Amino acid sequence: MKNIQMVDLKSQYQKIKSEVDAGIQEVIDTTSFIKGGKVTDFQHQLESYLNVKHVIPVGNGTDALQIALMSLGLKPGDEVITPTFTFIATAEVVALLGLTPVLVDVEFGTFNISVESLKKAITPKTKAIVPVHLFGQNADMEPILALAKEHNLFVIEDACQSIGSVYTFSDGRHVHSGCMGDIGCTSFFPSKNLGCFGDGGAIFTNNDELAARMRSISNHGMVIRYHHDMVGVNSRLDSIQAAVLEVKLKHLDEYCANRIAAADYYDTAFGDCDKLILPARSTQSTHVFHQYTLKLKGVNRSELQKFLSDKGIPAMIYYPVPLHFQKAYQDDRYQAGDFPIAEKLSECVLSLPMHTELSEEQLEYITRNVLEFVV
Ligand SMILES: *Cc1c(COP(=O)(O)O)cnc(C)c1O
């Protein structure tokens, strides 16, 4: 049996090696390293895959979120709501821009932003909501978009973990993750569901005006060459990454299917065990399982992790510390107990190996060992 890894990028690469190598070689041969044809080609392919008007390739997912927020014309002190149980990038860019991050709790089942908690956090200073589609499943966007409309707020989706997942609205419309709000952001970090061979990211929008502004912000605020209309940044996807992404985008649906099949295997194996709570699947959204995350009930998490590690099975805690307990984000506004679900999750979650190349033999070995410890 092959070594078990949280993410097996090498086995995935081996299957597409000739195509990827040829794409990279072409970039080297043309020496068109920045803003080459490959970047534009990939941009159009992704626009068509997502069925969205504009894709703006940028340097990484964090930049995508930052540029999105920069395009909204917000003022220092304006409030931006985001969940407290997530990766730090979301709150980080809000703080960096001098805006005020307002944290809210999440749902126990799906790990995603709680609409009830969100409702209570809206004040006259609130300008935007950044829902995070955590672990590959869309947050409940229909009520979030309705709230945003009612209070005149921007919605920026953090779709860094959820590319390929689809949300179904009550009128039957199916919309890709990141394409429901005003702006969506994704990351092509190697371990993400659509990963390149370095850093990369993209912004999605159907709004022409925001698209033009974000394109300019990502390129030093430039509209006409060497004429800078606004303060910008330097953030771009390079051509070698675009060459890799062009190949991998063609396989994205198959990659999602492989992840879902692995999650189904886990669900079936653990379904009868009352000490393991399976990740809830939303009725509105498909789940592309960036992570497969269990909640443990009456199981010593660090001992289980050690037991698995001794058997060659990695398992990770995403995320061990909610944002309101992070040193850099501690704030008089928040105390222990304010976000009970997020606090509870940080103590009981455990993510198992999840990638596109898991074999049935590996899944059988992982699940057998997890059950051996907990039962
Ligand atoms: C990975 C990730 C980011 C940041 O993406 P980078 O490309 O690493 O900058 C932001 N938000 C979430 C939820 C992520 O998982």
CSV table of C-alpha atoms in Angstrom, one decimal, residues 60-66 68-69 81-83 85-94 112-113 129-139 141 144 155-163 165 176-188 192 202-204 290 319 323:
chain,number,residue,atom,x,y,z
A,60,ASN,CA,-3.0,34.1,-4.1
A,61,GLY,CA,-6.3,33.7,-2.2
A,62,THR,CA,-5.4,36.2,0.5
A,63,ASP,CA,-4.7,38.8,-2.1
A,64,ALA,CA,-8.0,38.0,-3.8
A,65,LEU,CA,-9.8,38.8,-0.5
A,66,GLN,CA,-7.8,41.9,0.0
A,68,ALA,CA,-12.0,42.5,-3.3
A,69,LEU,CA,-12.4,44.5,-0.1
A,81,ILE,CA,-18.7,40.3,9.3
A,82,THR,CA,-16.9,37.0,9.1
A,83,PRO,CA,-17.1,33.6,10.9
A,85,PHE,CA,-14.2,29.4,12.9
A,86,THR,CA,-12.0,29.6,9.8
A,87,PHE,CA,-8.6,30.2,8.4
A,88,ILE,CA,-7.1,33.5,9.5
A,89,ALA,CA,-6.8,35.1,6.0
A,90,THR,CA,-10.4,36.3,6.0
A,91,ALA,CA,-10.2,38.4,9.2
A,92,GLU,CA,-6.5,39.4,8.4
A,93,VAL,CA,-7.3,41.4,5.3
A,94,VAL,CA,-10.2,43.2,7.0
A,112,ASN,CA,-20.4,27.3,8.1
A,113,ILE,CA,-21.5,30.8,9.2
A,129,ILE,CA,-20.3,40.0,4.9
A,130,VAL,CA,-17.6,37.5,4.1
A,131,PRO,CA,-19.1,34.0,4.4
A,132,VAL,CA,-16.5,31.2,4.1
A,133,HIS,CA,-17.5,28.0,2.3
A,134,LEU,CA,-15.6,25.9,4.8
A,135,PHE,CA,-14.2,22.5,3.9
A,136,GLY,CA,-15.8,22.6,0.5
A,137,GLN,CA,-19.5,23.2,1.1
A,138,ASN,CA,-21.3,26.4,0.4
A,139,ALA,CA,-22.7,28.4,3.3
A,141,MET,CA,-26.3,31.7,0.7
A,144,ILE,CA,-27.4,35.5,3.6
A,155,VAL,CA,-21.2,39.9,0.0
A,156,ILE,CA,-17.7,38.6,-0.7
A,157,GLU,CA,-17.5,34.8,-0.7
A,158,ASP,CA,-14.4,33.1,0.5
A,159,ALA,CA,-14.5,30.2,-1.9
A,160,CYS,CA,-10.8,29.2,-1.3
A,161,GLN,CA,-11.8,25.7,-0.3
A,162,SER,CA,-15.0,25.2,-2.3
A,163,ILE,CA,-14.3,25.6,-6.0
A,165,SER,CA,-19.2,23.0,-5.5
A,176,HIS,CA,-21.1,27.9,-8.6
A,177,SER,CA,-19.4,28.6,-5.4
A,178,GLY,CA,-18.0,32.1,-5.4
A,179,CYS,CA,-20.4,33.3,-8.0
A,180,MET,CA,-23.4,34.1,-5.8
A,181,GLY,CA,-22.4,37.3,-4.0
A,182,ASP,CA,-21.0,40.5,-5.3
A,183,ILE,CA,-17.5,39.0,-5.4
A,184,GLY,CA,-16.0,35.5,-4.9
A,185,CYS,CA,-12.4,34.7,-4.0
A,186,THR,CA,-10.4,31.5,-4.5
A,187,SER,CA,-7.0,30.1,-3.9
A,188,PHE,CA,-4.8,27.8,-6.1
A,192,LYS,CA,-6.5,23.3,-2.5
A,202,ALA,CA,-8.6,34.4,-8.5
A,203,ILE,CA,-11.5,36.7,-8.0
A,204,PHE,CA,-14.9,36.1,-9.6
A,290,HIS,CA,-11.6,20.0,0.7
A,319,TYR,CA,-8.9,24.7,13.2
A,323,LEU,CA,-10.2,33.7,15.6
